[in-house]
Every structure is written in C-alpha cells, then in structure tokens.
Amino acid sequence: VTMKFRMGVDDRTLTYLELGSGAPLICHPGGPGIPAAIFGDLGGLDGDRTLIELNPRGVAGSSPAPTYTLEDHAADLEELRAHLGLDTIDLLGHSAGGFMSIVYSATYPARVRKLVLCGTFTRFSDESREAFARFLAERESDPRFADAVAARREREENPPTDPQELGLLALRGMPLLFGRYGEQLFDGTASISR
C-alpha cells in the first residue's frame, strides 16, 4: 500500500510503501533517486515486520525539494517517525540510504532503537573511493555491466538536475549493486532487464 503525508516543515509530500504486519521497520533506499519499491518484501521479512519503505525526496510521488543534503534526508526520516507516532524506530539504510540513516542516528540518537546498514560505508575515505574505482573499472568492459558503469559515471560526473532523470540513471546502475533486481521500474514508466 502506498501512503503519503504532508511534511510539517515545508509543506512537501513524502510517500512510502507499507507492507506486512508486526513491529515497524523503516527502510531508506539508496541511490540517490531509487524508489522504495526496490526493497519489495525484503525476502519475506514482511511476514514478521511492518515494512515502512520511504520514497526519498523527488522519487515516486515524494515532492522534490530545494536541497538534498544528508541532513535534509535525516530530517525527512524524523518527520516520518513523528507522522507514524513512534517514540523510537528500527531503521534500515541501504547503500546511500545508509548515509542518511547514519546521519539520522547521530542527530536523533534517542529515537533509534536499532540501526541496520546494508551495502554502505560508515564514511568516505580515499581508500573506499579507490576500491570503488577499481570495482567500476573491472566491470566496465563486461557487456553485462557496461551500461550500468556508464550510468554510474554519468550520475557522478554530470548529474542531471531533473530528479526523474537522476532516478533513471540510478536504476540503470542497479546491476552493479544487486545479484537480482526487479523487471520493471516501480512507478511503471520504464523497464529494467535482468
């Protein structure tokens, strides 16, 4: 079920998916520009938990915003927590969503009960940048990954200002991040092949 709520701070709308039943787990996807639907049911975790999968600013019905800093995304998570009426949250951050989740946890430590980070770094360093550059270089000449590497480089070197275009570049880069992923873009506007 897709839900939406109006932000109290600047009158924007954020959307999220709600799946399953049980204790809530708030999930922040990576990207930037990746919709929450990328999580699906988190491998059946929705059988034990209520998954609250946030669509970040400018993605899948969430309003664009004038800025997209880590602190802005953390503030959006705090608005979501308040909207849900939760005193504390369990939070899962994937990839770039991990950065937002770390900043949220550091900014609102009393609000985080559990933090799960998946496929993310705790900080950027020269070593992590070099490792990622090697990772891309190893895949650039492989036809299965060539387009994903090109999209990733374009996103970093010349990012589009349009959130929709940025999201499409992020989706083209998916083969670099997942062993398997969905067959279609989750708002129905484009398809992804395995």
XYZ file of N, CA, C and O in Angstrom:
776
model
N 0.850 -1.174 0.000
C 0.000 0.000 0.000
C 0.891 1.231 0.000
O 1.799 1.350 0.818
N 0.652 2.169 -0.918
C 1.393 3.423 -0.938
C 0.676 4.434 -0.062
O -0.527 4.633 -0.192
N 1.418 5.039 0.835
C 0.880 6.047 1.746
C 1.612 7.357 1.465
O 2.714 7.357 0.955
N 0.978 8.456 1.831
C 1.668 9.737 1.720
C 1.263 10.617 2.885
O 0.211 10.418 3.499
N 2.129 11.565 3.202
C 1.816 12.516 4.257
C 2.469 13.846 3.921
O 3.444 13.898 3.185
N 1.870 14.892 4.426
C 2.373 16.238 4.180
C 3.331 16.596 5.296
O 3.044 16.430 6.465
N 4.512 17.080 4.892
C 5.545 17.464 5.847
C 5.129 18.734 6.572
O 4.615 19.661 5.952
N 5.364 18.778 7.860
C 5.055 19.967 8.637
C 6.029 21.102 8.415
O 5.689 22.266 8.536
N 7.267 20.763 8.055
C 8.319 21.773 7.962
C 8.136 22.691 6.762
O 8.156 23.904 6.891
N 7.955 22.147 5.577
C 7.891 22.987 4.375
C 6.755 22.607 3.429
O 6.795 22.917 2.257
N 5.753 21.920 3.938
C 4.541 21.615 3.186
C 4.790 20.771 1.935
O 4.074 20.883 0.955
N 5.820 19.935 1.963
C 6.039 18.969 0.887
C 5.328 17.672 1.243
O 4.930 17.461 2.372
N 5.226 16.789 0.264
C 4.639 15.467 0.478
C 5.733 14.419 0.364
O 6.564 14.480 -0.536
N 5.720 13.459 1.276
C 6.569 12.281 1.163
C 5.658 11.065 1.040
O 4.586 11.018 1.646
N 6.091 10.097 0.250
C 5.333 8.863 0.104
C 6.155 7.709 0.656
O 7.378 7.777 0.730
N 5.444 6.665 1.041
C 6.120 5.456 1.495
C 5.228 4.264 1.229
O 4.019 4.394 1.062
N 5.846 3.108 1.146
C 5.119 1.861 0.990
C 5.002 1.220 2.365
O 5.936 1.274 3.158
N 3.866 0.612 2.631
C 3.666 -0.098 3.888
C 3.260 -1.523 3.559
O 2.265 -1.754 2.883
N 4.067 -2.486 4.038
C 3.838 -3.900 3.751
C 3.931 -4.704 5.034
O 4.753 -4.414 5.895
N 3.129 -5.741 5.130
C 3.279 -6.703 6.206
C 2.646 -6.302 7.508
O 1.861 -5.368 7.598
N 3.029 -7.058 8.549
C 2.499 -6.792 9.875
C 3.557 -7.150 10.908
O 4.442 -7.955 10.658
N 3.430 -6.520 12.049
C 4.394 -6.712 13.123
C 5.052 -5.387 13.462
O 4.599 -4.318 13.038
N 6.113 -5.453 14.227
C 6.829 -4.234 14.624
C 7.339 -3.507 13.381
O 7.844 -4.131 12.452
N 7.217 -2.168 13.348
C 7.633 -1.434 12.159
C 9.148 -1.400 11.976
O 9.893 -1.312 12.946
N 9.560 -1.475 10.725
C 10.950 -1.290 10.318
C 10.949 -0.249 9.215
O 10.383 -0.476 8.141
N 11.538 0.901 9.472
C 11.627 1.959 8.460
C 12.834 1.661 7.585
O 13.930 1.404 8.080
N 12.631 1.720 6.256
C 13.666 1.369 5.289
C 13.939 2.564 4.372
O 13.010 3.099 3.765
N 15.207 2.958 4.272
C 15.593 4.068 3.392
C 16.434 3.502 2.252
O 17.513 2.966 2.474
N 15.953 3.621 0.985
C 16.692 3.066 -0.145
C 17.908 3.910 -0.507
O 18.080 5.033 -0.050
N 18.718 3.339 -1.380
C 19.925 4.016 -1.840
C 19.673 4.926 -3.013
O 18.589 5.443 -3.206
N 20.675 5.074 -3.795
C 20.588 5.955 -4.953
C 21.733 6.940 -4.982
O 22.874 6.533 -4.897
N 21.407 8.190 -5.021
C 20.095 8.794 -4.870
C 19.184 8.513 -6.066
O 19.657 8.188 -7.137
N 17.899 8.630 -5.809
C 16.915 8.514 -6.861
C 16.274 7.156 -7.009
O 15.535 6.930 -7.960
N 16.516 6.229 -6.090
C 15.939 4.898 -6.207
C 14.654 4.823 -5.396
O 14.630 5.206 -4.232
N 13.570 4.321 -5.997
C 12.304 4.235 -5.265
C 12.331 3.134 -4.205
O 13.058 2.141 -4.310
N 11.495 3.290 -3.205
C 11.409 2.335 -2.102
C 10.997 0.946 -2.566
O 11.355 -0.049 -1.932
N 10.277 0.865 -3.664
C 9.797 -0.436 -4.138
C 10.936 -1.395 -4.453
O 10.708 -2.596 -4.568
N 12.155 -0.889 -4.557
C 13.311 -1.757 -4.803
C 13.437 -2.799 -3.698
O 13.926 -3.900 -3.914
N 12.962 -2.467 -2.492
C 13.053 -3.397 -1.371
C 12.108 -4.586 -1.520
O 12.365 -5.644 -0.958
N 10.989 -4.385 -2.225
C 9.986 -5.445 -2.277
C 9.565 -5.809 -0.862
O 9.357 -4.937 -0.020
N 9.485 -7.105 -0.597
C 9.097 -7.543 0.749
C 10.314 -7.906 1.600
O 10.181 -8.558 2.632
N 11.502 -7.492 1.148
C 12.767 -7.790 1.835
C 12.899 -9.285 2.127
O 13.180 -9.706 3.245
N 12.675 -10.067 1.088
C 12.849 -11.507 1.203
C 11.879 -12.175 2.153
O 12.203 -13.175 2.783
N 10.684 -11.621 2.275
C 9.666 -12.203 3.148
C 9.661 -11.648 4.559
O 8.888 -12.105 5.402
N 10.493 -10.640 4.815
C 10.536 -10.042 6.152
C 9.204 -9.403 6.528
O 8.890 -9.242 7.710
N 8.399 -9.088 5.512
C 7.078 -8.507 5.792
C 6.161 -9.485 6.523
O 5.129 -9.090 7.046
N 6.540 -10.743 6.606
C 5.770 -11.709 7.383
C 5.927 -11.512 8.883
O 5.072 -11.923 9.661
N 7.026 -10.869 9.277
C 7.313 -10.648 10.701
C 7.317 -9.177 11.106
O 7.239 -8.873 12.296
N 7.465 -8.295 10.122
C 7.589 -6.867 10.412
C 6.677 -6.065 9.492
O 6.373 -6.498 8.390
N 6.274 -4.892 9.943
C 5.624 -3.934 9.056
C 6.741 -3.115 8.431
O 7.460 -2.391 9.132
N 6.918 -3.257 7.136
C 7.962 -2.528 6.428
C 7.415 -1.166 6.009
O 6.404 -1.078 5.312
N 8.074 -0.120 6.452
C 7.748 1.254 6.068
C 8.887 1.701 5.163
O 9.972 2.044 5.630
N 8.660 1.669 3.842
C 9.710 1.908 2.857
C 9.546 3.309 2.264
O 8.655 3.560 1.463
N 10.422 4.201 2.673
C 10.336 5.618 2.314
C 10.795 5.866 0.881
O 11.840 5.382 0.463
N 10.008 6.645 0.136
C 10.445 7.179 -1.152
C 11.100 8.529 -0.863
O 10.413 9.465 -0.446
N 12.411 8.642 -1.078
C 13.085 9.895 -0.756
C 12.588 11.075 -1.601
O 11.858 10.904 -2.579
N 13.019 12.249 -1.223
C 12.695 13.485 -1.943
C 12.814 13.319 -3.450
O 13.829 12.840 -3.938
N 11.775 13.727 -4.175
C 11.812 13.728 -5.632
C 11.641 12.364 -6.281
O 11.824 12.229 -7.479
N 11.274 11.334 -5.509
C 11.189 9.971 -6.042
C 9.786 9.407 -5.795
O 9.256 9.518 -4.692
N 9.191 8.824 -6.839
C 7.945 8.041 -6.734
C 6.853 8.743 -5.939
O 6.273 8.184 -5.022
N 6.573 9.978 -6.286
C 5.482 10.713 -5.645
C 5.891 11.576 -4.472
O 5.095 12.390 -3.999
N 7.112 11.431 -3.971
C 7.600 12.343 -2.931
C 8.032 13.640 -3.605
O 8.690 13.619 -4.651
N 7.648 14.749 -3.014
C 7.927 16.053 -3.621
C 9.424 16.314 -3.745
O 10.195 15.948 -2.857
N 9.831 16.965 -4.838
C 11.203 17.437 -4.909
C 11.417 18.521 -3.852
O 10.449 19.065 -3.318
N 12.656 18.812 -3.570
C 12.970 19.811 -2.549
C 14.103 20.695 -3.053
O 14.823 20.331 -3.978
N 14.262 21.869 -2.442
C 15.327 22.756 -2.899
C 16.723 22.214 -2.616
O 17.670 22.536 -3.319
N 16.878 21.373 -1.582
C 18.191 20.819 -1.256
C 18.067 19.329 -0.944
O 16.993 18.848 -0.582
N 19.186 18.632 -1.082
C 19.212 17.183 -0.897
C 20.416 16.757 -0.045
O 21.081 15.789 -0.342
N 20.687 17.474 1.024
C 21.812 17.111 1.874
C 21.467 15.902 2.734
O 20.292 15.550 2.895
N 22.481 15.287 3.309
C 22.244 14.165 4.224
C 21.383 14.613 5.391
O 20.492 13.887 5.844
N 21.612 15.823 5.862
C 20.821 16.357 6.972
C 19.364 16.549 6.578
O 18.461 16.317 7.400
N 19.120 16.942 5.324
C 17.738 17.068 4.834
C 17.029 15.716 4.854
O 15.876 15.598 5.282
N 17.719 14.688 4.362
C 17.123 13.348 4.354
C 16.889 12.843 5.779
O 15.883 12.174 6.046
N 17.814 13.155 6.681
C 17.629 12.764 8.088
C 16.399 13.465 8.677
O 15.622 12.861 9.422
N 16.211 14.733 8.325
C 15.026 15.461 8.801
C 13.746 14.828 8.255
O 12.729 14.774 8.955
N 13.787 14.336 7.017
C 12.625 13.650 6.451
C 12.316 12.375 7.238
O 11.145 12.059 7.494
N 13.352 11.645 7.630
C 13.136 10.447 8.455
C 12.500 10.816 9.790
O 11.614 10.118 10.279
N 12.914 11.945 10.373
C 12.326 12.383 11.639
C 10.860 12.763 11.448
O 10.013 12.453 12.294
N 10.544 13.414 10.338
C 9.136 13.737 10.031
C 8.312 12.458 9.872
O 7.179 12.377 10.346
N 8.892 11.451 9.219
C 8.194 10.183 9.046
C 7.963 9.520 10.402
O 6.857 9.033 10.682
N 8.980 9.498 11.247
C 8.829 8.914 12.583
C 7.693 9.589 13.341
O 6.825 8.929 13.912
N 7.685 10.922 13.314
C 6.636 11.670 14.009
C 5.264 11.377 13.399
O 4.283 11.181 14.123
N 5.193 11.334 12.071
C 3.931 11.024 11.381
C 3.387 9.662 11.814
O 2.171 9.497 11.997
N 4.276 8.694 11.974
C 3.864 7.342 12.361
C 3.540 7.238 13.848
O 3.010 6.221 14.300
N 3.877 8.282 14.614
C 3.599 8.291 16.042
C 4.475 7.345 16.843
O 4.073 6.847 17.894
N 5.691 7.118 16.364
C 6.606 6.206 17.044
C 7.585 6.988 17.921
O 8.142 8.000 17.476
N 7.810 6.517 19.144
C 8.819 7.147 20.007
C 10.225 6.813 19.530
O 11.103 7.671 19.509
N 10.429 5.545 19.174
C 11.724 5.107 18.647
C 11.464 4.254 17.411
O 10.365 3.745 17.206
N 12.501 4.111 16.601
C 12.353 3.346 15.362
C 13.484 2.343 15.203
O 14.585 2.520 15.723
N 13.186 1.294 14.468
C 14.195 0.410 13.910
C 14.367 0.894 12.478
O 13.386 1.104 11.757
N 15.623 1.086 12.049
C 15.912 1.749 10.787
C 16.883 0.920 9.972
O 17.922 0.502 10.472
N 16.524 0.681 8.702
C 17.398 0.006 7.759
C 17.779 0.996 6.672
O 16.895 1.587 6.039
N 19.073 1.183 6.454
C 19.549 2.049 5.383
C 20.362 1.248 4.392
O 21.306 0.554 4.770
N 19.973 1.300 3.122
C 20.691 0.578 2.073
C 21.499 1.543 1.227
O 20.988 2.577 0.793
N 22.778 1.223 0.994
C 23.657 1.995 0.117
C 23.657 3.457 0.552
O 23.965 3.757 1.698
N 23.290 4.385 -0.364
C 23.262 5.800 0.019
C 22.252 6.058 1.129
O 22.423 6.973 1.928
N 21.205 5.238 1.212
C 20.258 5.349 2.317
C 20.917 5.068 3.656
O 20.440 5.518 4.702
N 22.023 4.322 3.625
C 22.799 4.098 4.838
C 23.421 5.382 5.358
O 23.469 5.619 6.569
N 23.880 6.231 4.439
C 24.456 7.522 4.861
C 23.394 8.360 5.573
O 23.647 8.949 6.619
N 22.195 8.413 4.979
C 21.109 9.176 5.584
C 20.756 8.598 6.950
O 20.508 9.337 7.903
N 20.757 7.280 7.046
C 20.408 6.616 8.302
C 21.461 6.857 9.378
O 21.128 7.021 10.557
N 22.722 6.899 8.992
C 23.793 7.205 9.945
C 23.637 8.629 10.466
O 23.729 8.878 11.674
N 23.387 9.565 9.565
C 23.207 10.958 9.982
C 21.984 11.083 10.875
O 22.014 11.784 11.895
N 20.899 10.383 10.522
C 19.708 10.416 11.372
C 20.046 9.894 12.767
O 19.687 10.500 13.782
N 20.733 8.774 12.839
C 21.070 8.165 14.125
C 21.968 9.059 14.966
O 21.834 9.100 16.193
N 22.876 9.766 14.310
C 23.767 10.687 15.040
C 23.023 11.936 15.490
O 23.313 12.494 16.553
N 22.042 12.376 14.708
C 21.292 13.589 15.024
C 20.198 13.326 16.057
O 19.933 14.170 16.914
N 19.570 12.168 15.967
C 18.455 11.816 16.856
C 18.732 10.482 17.561
O 17.959 9.534 17.424
N 19.814 10.371 18.317
C 20.184 9.063 18.887
C 19.114 8.465 19.802
O 18.968 7.239 19.853
N 18.364 9.297 20.489
C 17.331 8.777 21.396
C 16.142 8.198 20.630
O 15.310 7.496 21.221
N 16.046 8.462 19.339
C 14.914 7.989 18.528
C 15.196 6.654 17.834
O 14.294 6.075 17.255
N 16.450 6.192 17.864
C 16.817 4.970 17.144
C 16.983 3.822 18.131
O 17.808 3.876 19.035
N 16.172 2.791 17.943
C 16.282 1.595 18.771
C 17.298 0.635 18.167
O 18.179 0.139 18.843
N 17.168 0.389 16.841
C 18.103 -0.476 16.121
C 18.424 0.153 14.776
O 17.542 0.724 14.125
N 19.673 0.015 14.356
C 20.120 0.523 13.063
C 20.766 -0.626 12.300
O 21.665 -1.292 12.813
N 20.291 -0.860 11.068
C 20.860 -1.881 10.198
C 21.364 -1.168 8.951
O 20.600 -0.449 8.292
N 22.641 -1.366 8.623
C 23.231 -0.778 7.428
C 23.563 -1.897 6.458
O 24.165 -2.900 6.836
N 23.172 -1.717 5.203
C 23.367 -2.749 4.193
C 24.023 -2.140 2.961
O 23.484 -1.191 2.376
N 25.183 -2.642 2.581
C 25.844 -2.186 1.356
C 26.215 -0.720 1.384
O 26.089 -0.030 0.387
N 26.711 -0.251 2.503
C 27.056 1.160 2.635
C 28.410 1.292 3.316
O 28.988 0.306 3.767
N 28.935 2.473 3.359
C 30.161 2.775 4.084
C 29.795 3.566 5.325
O 28.799 4.272 5.345
N 30.617 3.488 6.347
C 30.395 4.339 7.508
C 30.978 5.716 7.283
O 30.615 6.661 7.970
N 31.873 5.831 6.321
C 32.421 7.134 5.948
C 33.105 6.989 4.600
O 33.483 5.891 4.200
N 33.273 8.109 3.915
C 34.042 8.105 2.679
C 35.512 8.303 3.027
O 35.846 9.109 3.889
N 36.378 7.595 2.357
C 37.816 7.774 2.541
C 38.469 7.603 1.180
O 37.852 7.102 0.233
N 39.723 7.988 1.090
C 40.439 7.770 -0.165
C 40.479 6.282 -0.496
O 40.331 5.891 -1.651
N 40.641 5.451 0.522
C 40.697 4.005 0.316
C 39.366 3.471 -0.250
O 39.362 2.666 -1.179
N 38.239 3.926 0.301
C 36.949 3.445 -0.202
C 36.689 3.961 -1.612
O 36.135 3.238 -2.446
N 37.101 5.192 -1.906
C 36.926 5.731 -3.265
C 37.766 4.943 -4.267
O 37.317 4.632 -5.370
N 39.010 4.622 -3.883
C 39.884 3.841 -4.766
C 39.325 2.439 -4.987
O 39.366 1.916 -6.105
N 38.806 1.820 -3.939
C 38.225 0.477 -4.073
C 37.030 0.510 -5.016
O 36.867 -0.387 -5.857
N 36.193 1.541 -4.914
C 35.034 1.627 -5.802
C 35.465 1.901 -7.239
O 34.878 1.353 -8.186
N 36.505 2.713 -7.429
C 37.011 2.967 -8.783
C 37.522 1.665 -9.411
O 37.274 1.408 -10.595
N 38.191 0.834 -8.640
C 38.653 -0.472 -9.142
C 37.459 -1.365 -9.479
O 37.449 -2.042 -10.502
N 36.455 -1.345 -8.620
C 35.234 -2.126 -8.837
C 34.602 -1.746 -10.182
O 34.228 -2.616 -10.980
N 34.477 -0.444 -10.455
C 33.892 0.005 -11.723
C 34.766 -0.382 -12.908
O 34.264 -0.861 -13.935
N 36.072 -0.173 -12.781
C 36.988 -0.482 -13.882
C 36.945 -1.959 -14.253
O 37.005 -2.312 -15.440
N 36.816 -2.840 -13.257
C 36.746 -4.279 -13.513
C 35.486 -4.655 -14.293
O 35.480 -5.659 -15.005
N 34.433 -3.892 -14.176
C 33.154 -4.236 -14.809
C 32.873 -3.466 -16.099
O 31.964 -3.812 -16.833
N 33.654 -2.439 -16.346
C 33.384 -1.561 -17.487
C 33.419 -2.286 -18.834
O 32.638 -1.981 -19.730
N 34.318 -3.248 -19.003
C 34.422 -3.937 -20.298
C 33.533 -5.184 -20.377
O 33.457 -5.808 -21.428
N 32.849 -5.529 -19.302
C 31.931 -6.669 -19.291
C 30.586 -6.199 -19.840
O 29.969 -5.293 -19.290
N 30.095 -6.810 -20.943
C 28.846 -6.338 -21.551
C 27.642 -6.376 -20.607
O 26.700 -5.619 -20.775
N 27.678 -7.253 -19.602
C 26.572 -7.302 -18.643
C 26.521 -6.055 -17.774
O 25.469 -5.719 -17.229
N 27.645 -5.359 -17.613
C 27.717 -4.231 -16.691
C 28.080 -2.900 -17.359
O 28.068 -1.870 -16.706
N 28.426 -2.916 -18.648
C 28.928 -1.708 -19.312
C 27.951 -0.531 -19.203
O 28.352 0.590 -18.883
N 26.666 -0.777 -19.461
C 25.693 0.311 -19.383
C 25.529 0.800 -17.951
O 25.391 2.003 -17.711
N 25.568 -0.110 -16.995
C 25.437 0.275 -15.584
C 26.617 1.141 -15.153
O 26.442 2.135 -14.442
N 27.823 0.790 -15.594
C 29.009 1.591 -15.268
C 28.892 2.972 -15.918
O 29.163 4.000 -15.288
N 28.455 3.008 -17.188
C 28.300 4.304 -17.881
C 27.284 5.181 -17.151
O 27.504 6.388 -16.982
N 26.177 4.592 -16.712
C 25.158 5.366 -15.986
C 25.715 5.875 -14.667
O 25.472 7.030 -14.284
N 26.462 5.044 -13.967
C 27.053 5.455 -12.687
C 28.031 6.611 -12.886
O 28.019 7.586 -12.145
N 28.876 6.509 -13.907
C 29.841 7.590 -14.175
C 29.108 8.887 -14.540
O 29.475 9.961 -14.088
N 28.069 8.786 -15.375
C 27.297 9.979 -15.754
C 26.652 10.617 -14.533
O 26.637 11.837 -14.379
N 26.117 9.778 -13.654
C 25.466 10.282 -12.437
C 26.451 11.027 -11.549
O 26.107 12.029 -10.925
N 27.689 10.567 -11.496
C 28.687 11.209 -10.648
C 29.337 12.417 -11.309
O 29.590 13.422 -10.651
N 29.637 12.320 -12.605
C 30.396 13.368 -13.289
C 29.527 14.494 -13.821
O 29.965 15.632 -13.903
N 28.304 14.188 -14.216
C 27.421 15.191 -14.794
C 25.982 14.898 -14.378
O 25.139 14.573 -15.212
N 25.684 14.993 -13.069
C 24.350 14.593 -12.611
C 23.265 15.506 -13.163
O 23.410 16.727 -13.180
N 22.170 14.917 -13.643
C 21.067 15.740 -14.133
C 20.381 16.454 -12.968
O 20.374 15.952 -11.841
N 19.818 17.599 -13.239
C 19.094 18.331 -12.201
C 17.669 17.825 -12.045
O 17.064 18.017 -11.005
N 17.155 17.156 -13.073
C 15.800 16.621 -13.024
C 15.793 15.335 -12.189
O 16.504 14.376 -12.522
N 15.016 15.283 -11.106
C 15.001 14.086 -10.258
C 14.602 12.816 -10.999
O 15.105 11.739 -10.709
N 13.712 12.927 -11.988
C 13.290 11.756 -12.766
C 14.471 11.182 -13.547
O 14.683 9.971 -13.570
N 15.246 12.060 -14.198
C 16.413 11.604 -14.957
C 17.456 10.997 -14.031
O 18.084 9.986 -14.362
N 17.652 11.617 -12.876
C 18.600 11.094 -11.896
C 18.173 9.703 -11.444
O 18.994 8.785 -11.343
N 16.885 9.524 -11.210
C 16.366 8.217 -10.814
C 16.577 7.167 -11.891
O 16.917 6.017 -11.595
N 16.374 7.537 -13.148
C 16.569 6.584 -14.238
C 18.036 6.170 -14.355
O 18.341 5.000 -14.605
N 18.957 7.118 -14.140
C 20.378 6.755 -14.131
C 20.680 5.796 -12.988
O 21.424 4.829 -13.154
N 20.094 6.065 -11.827
C 20.309 5.181 -10.676
C 19.796 3.775 -10.989
O 20.456 2.777 -10.665
N 18.647 3.673 -11.629
C 18.093 2.366 -11.969
C 18.939 1.636 -13.007
O 19.111 0.419 -12.921
N 19.499 2.383 -13.961
C 20.386 1.739 -14.938
C 21.623 1.174 -14.257
O 22.212 0.209 -14.745
N 22.022 1.764 -13.138
C 23.194 1.286 -12.408
C 22.933 0.097 -11.510
O 23.856 -0.451 -10.905
N 21.682 -0.353 -11.396
C 21.317 -1.448 -10.490
C 22.129 -2.723 -10.653
O 22.426 -3.383 -9.660
N 22.482 -3.147 -11.863
C 23.250 -4.390 -11.966
C 24.558 -4.369 -11.171
O 25.098 -5.418 -10.847
N 25.065 -3.198 -10.844
C 26.287 -3.109 -10.041
C 26.034 -3.388 -8.564
O 26.956 -3.704 -7.821
N 24.798 -3.263 -8.129
C 24.505 -3.299 -6.698
C 23.804 -4.549 -6.214
O 23.847 -4.856 -5.026
N 23.114 -5.268 -7.096
C 22.279 -6.376 -6.666
C 22.568 -7.622 -7.483
O 22.800 -7.547 -8.683
N 22.472 -8.767 -6.836
C 22.573 -10.026 -7.550
C 21.363 -10.254 -8.434
O 21.444 -10.855 -9.485
N 20.202 -9.770 -8.000
C 18.985 -9.819 -8.811
C 18.160 -8.590 -8.447
O 18.301 -8.032 -7.373
N 17.311 -8.184 -9.357
C 16.515 -6.993 -9.125
C 15.268 -7.069 -9.984
O 15.148 -7.943 -10.836
N 14.334 -6.159 -9.768
C 13.037 -6.212 -10.427
C 13.091 -6.049 -11.922
O 14.036 -5.518 -12.467
N 12.032 -6.514 -12.562
C 11.941 -6.430 -14.013
C 11.430 -5.085 -14.493
O 11.519 -4.759 -15.645
N 10.850 -4.291 -13.612
C 10.297 -3.020 -14.068
C 10.570 -1.918 -13.054
O 10.751 -2.190 -11.887
N 10.636 -0.710 -13.564
C 10.719 0.446 -12.684
C 9.411 0.526 -11.925
O 8.350 0.317 -12.488
N 9.476 0.826 -10.679
C 8.336 0.603 -9.807
C 7.235 1.637 -9.939
O 6.180 1.472 -9.375
N 7.442 2.699 -10.708
C 6.320 3.591 -10.974
C 5.718 3.304 -12.348
O 4.847 4.020 -12.804
N 6.225 2.253 -13.016
C 5.648 1.788 -14.275
C 6.077 2.562 -15.508
O 5.575 2.331 -16.586
N 7.082 3.460 -15.390
C 7.441 4.279 -16.553
C 8.553 3.698 -17.396
O 8.783 4.152 -18.491
N 9.276 2.718 -16.913
C 10.357 2.134 -17.699
C 10.578 0.723 -17.227
O 10.096 0.315 -16.190
N 11.322 -0.031 -18.005
C 11.586 -1.409 -17.590
C 13.076 -1.606 -17.374
O 13.899 -0.893 -17.910
N 13.382 -2.599 -16.561
C 14.747 -2.982 -16.283
C 14.865 -4.449 -16.662
O 13.999 -5.236 -16.339
N 15.934 -4.830 -17.304
C 16.119 -6.240 -17.617
C 17.117 -6.841 -16.647
O 17.943 -6.151 -16.087
N 17.010 -8.138 -16.460
C 17.948 -8.840 -15.558
C 19.288 -8.986 -16.205
O 19.447 -9.114 -17.354
